[in-house]
Structure formats: C-alpha cells, structure tokens
Amino acid sequence: MDIEQVSVSVDDNKVKKISAACKDMLDLERQLEEKENELTVLKRKHQELQEKTIPELMQEAGVSLIKTENGDTVEVKPVISAKIPASRVEEAFSWLRKNGHEDMIKNTVTASFNKGQDNLVSRLIQVCEENGFTYNKKEKVEPMTLKAFAREQITDGKELPMDLFGVYVSNKTKITKN
C-alpha cells in the first residue's frame, strides 16, 4: 500500500508559535532534569547528616538525646531494615527452616482448573498432583515480618546471617521541633 504525501501550507506565524512552544518544552525538560539532580544531591547530603554525621557527633559526646539552643529535641535511634536478595531466596528460606523460623514463610499455591471443577478447590494440592494439573507454589516472607525478625534477632544477640537477609543497620537522627 503506497502512502500518498500531501503538501499542506501552514501559516508562518503558526509555525513560529509551534517552534517557540517546542523550545519552551525542551527548556523545561532541561530545567526539570537539573532540579532532579539537585534534589538527589540534597537527599544524599541529608542522609549523610541524618545517618552518619549527627549520630557520630552525638556518640563522641556520649549522648543519644539532646535539646538544642532553640529547644528542639534531637535523638538518635538505631534503625534496622532487611530484604532478602532475589538471588538468595532459596538459601534464606532454607536457613529459616533449619533454625526453627519456618512459620515466617508465607505459601501461596495457584492452579488453573477447567470449567466445572470448582468442587476440587478444597483438595487443591492433592488433586493437582493426582491429576497432573500444572500449579505454581510461591513462598515469601512479608517485608515487615522480616524487618521485625531481624530487629529481634539483633537485639537479642542471636545469630543472623546479615548478608543472606540483606540486613542494614544504621542510626537515624530524629529532630522534634519545639
């Protein structure tokens, strides 16, 4: 199928307006990118002050809570986060099972059934295996459960493979305004 090209005459003033609007749009895109870069730098500086500089200064002073000259309260608290790396899920689940924490693992099983097989749902796994249905089993640990578990293990001085569970421990500064 051949496409026929049609030449259309457009008013020069309209072309100039379109060109000016396109230039404005490109300028705004450039400004947005600059502001996003500035915001990234500011966030990095804020994090450095919040998680490193102020906690280190307060540790050197031997305090975990102070009141500033203007009456604000400054407190440093430990923060623990955890996320199992995707490449180590099986290894992490194996560790949880071997160490008596299998109740943290949430299992989900899904299967596809043909019409009229609703009565088999209650016997899902058994029916799938007996009849050769394809099914998927998914295991996961809820993020908040993992975070609470990591905090508990660290607080209680129990063994926890930090890299296996993606555990990150830091101090965080909280400033409460007067």
XYZ file of C-alpha atoms in Angstrom:
178
model
C 0.000 0.000 0.000
C 1.508 3.268 -1.112
C 1.131 6.284 1.094
C 0.466 9.417 -0.801
C 2.179 12.504 0.530
C 0.091 15.600 0.630
C 1.638 19.012 0.938
C -0.196 21.369 3.262
C 0.543 25.033 3.605
C 0.795 26.264 7.210
C 0.810 29.897 8.210
C 4.359 31.025 9.101
C 3.116 32.670 12.319
C 1.630 29.352 13.463
C 4.892 27.519 12.676
C 6.765 30.120 14.745
C 4.353 29.637 17.661
C 4.771 25.840 17.454
C 8.559 26.201 17.329
C 8.539 28.560 20.335
C 6.335 26.154 22.332
C 8.666 23.260 21.462
C 11.669 25.317 22.583
C 9.853 26.123 25.863
C 9.088 22.448 26.382
C 12.723 21.430 25.822
C 13.900 24.201 28.171
C 11.513 22.950 30.859
C 12.727 19.363 30.376
C 16.309 20.560 30.878
C 15.303 22.546 33.990
C 13.430 19.546 35.400
C 16.478 17.324 34.918
C 18.685 19.915 36.656
C 16.244 20.187 39.595
C 16.006 16.390 39.893
C 19.820 16.219 40.012
C 19.885 18.979 42.653
C 17.237 17.111 44.661
C 19.299 13.901 44.505
C 22.339 15.770 45.843
C 20.282 17.366 48.645
C 18.803 13.993 49.628
C 22.296 12.459 49.773
C 23.558 15.315 51.979
C 20.503 14.999 54.254
C 21.030 11.253 54.612
C 24.713 11.790 55.417
C 23.804 14.229 58.206
C 20.909 12.099 59.472
C 22.609 8.693 59.450
C 26.311 9.466 59.882
C 27.443 12.956 60.873
C 24.969 13.709 63.688
C 24.977 10.152 65.135
C 28.807 10.186 65.177
C 28.916 13.617 66.828
C 26.392 12.535 69.456
C 28.293 9.299 70.073
C 31.504 11.283 70.566
C 29.620 13.467 73.075
C 28.284 10.336 74.806
C 24.604 11.229 74.362
C 21.668 9.801 72.441
C 19.273 12.694 73.103
C 19.841 16.440 73.494
C 17.903 19.712 73.451
C 19.297 22.330 71.094
C 19.661 26.028 71.921
C 16.289 26.727 70.284
C 14.549 23.975 72.275
C 14.318 21.285 69.582
C 14.874 17.703 70.741
C 17.477 15.696 68.836
C 17.503 11.941 69.243
C 19.496 9.197 67.554
C 17.927 5.767 67.339
C 19.127 2.580 65.672
C 17.217 1.571 62.560
C 17.262 -1.943 61.141
C 15.986 -2.904 57.715
C 16.104 -6.196 55.860
C 15.295 -7.516 52.389
C 16.228 -10.951 51.115
C 18.221 -10.574 47.887
C 16.367 -12.215 44.981
C 19.411 -14.353 44.222
C 19.444 -15.820 47.751
C 15.744 -16.534 48.445
C 16.091 -20.332 48.487
C 19.167 -20.160 50.720
C 17.419 -17.741 53.112
C 14.293 -19.913 53.325
C 16.457 -22.970 53.954
C 18.196 -21.116 56.819
C 14.825 -20.094 58.297
C 13.592 -23.695 58.176
C 16.787 -25.150 59.677
C 16.699 -22.606 62.502
C 13.052 -23.049 63.509
C 11.604 -19.939 61.832
C 9.606 -21.638 59.058
C 6.414 -20.024 60.373
C 7.613 -16.750 58.825
C 7.356 -18.192 55.322
C 4.024 -17.499 53.659
C 2.989 -20.004 50.990
C 0.656 -19.337 48.090
C -0.429 -22.048 45.693
C -2.330 -21.261 42.487
C -3.670 -23.653 39.895
C -5.686 -23.500 36.707
C -8.862 -25.560 36.510
C -11.213 -26.196 33.627
C -14.864 -25.239 33.806
C -16.940 -27.314 36.201
C -14.092 -28.261 38.547
C -14.993 -25.927 41.438
C -15.548 -28.908 43.728
C -11.822 -29.752 43.553
C -10.627 -26.462 45.103
C -10.704 -27.799 48.683
C -8.381 -30.623 47.649
C -6.181 -28.334 45.542
C -2.713 -29.762 46.007
C -3.825 -33.385 46.185
C -5.935 -33.035 43.046
C -3.164 -31.204 41.204
C -0.657 -33.950 41.934
C -3.098 -36.823 41.325
C -4.396 -35.409 38.034
C -1.245 -33.756 36.710
C -2.586 -30.200 36.825
C 0.002 -27.508 36.445
C 0.286 -25.361 39.539
C 2.587 -22.746 40.916
C 3.690 -22.524 44.500
C 5.033 -19.230 45.760
C 6.766 -18.691 49.067
C 7.547 -15.350 50.617
C 8.291 -13.618 53.883
C 6.369 -10.392 54.412
C 8.766 -7.405 54.468
C 7.564 -6.095 57.846
C 7.796 -9.593 59.346
C 11.390 -9.900 58.116
C 12.275 -6.457 59.462
C 10.787 -7.258 62.891
C 12.539 -10.644 62.918
C 15.915 -9.075 62.075
C 15.450 -6.418 64.777
C 14.549 -9.094 67.351
C 17.496 -11.332 66.444
C 19.982 -8.448 66.609
C 18.528 -7.006 69.810
C 18.601 -10.447 71.478
C 22.174 -11.075 70.294
C 21.140 -14.135 68.274
C 22.854 -15.396 65.145
C 21.577 -13.942 61.884
C 23.424 -14.046 58.544
C 23.230 -10.332 57.739
C 24.095 -10.593 54.028
C 21.696 -13.501 53.478
C 18.785 -11.394 54.722
C 20.024 -8.071 53.335
C 20.123 -6.596 56.830
C 21.106 -2.945 57.032
C 21.723 -1.416 60.439
C 22.097 2.325 60.806
C 21.425 5.113 63.252
C 18.874 7.717 62.340
C 18.575 11.226 63.710
C 15.118 12.491 64.582
C 14.590 16.166 65.318
C 11.384 17.134 67.112
C 10.591 20.828 66.743
C 9.968 22.849 69.886
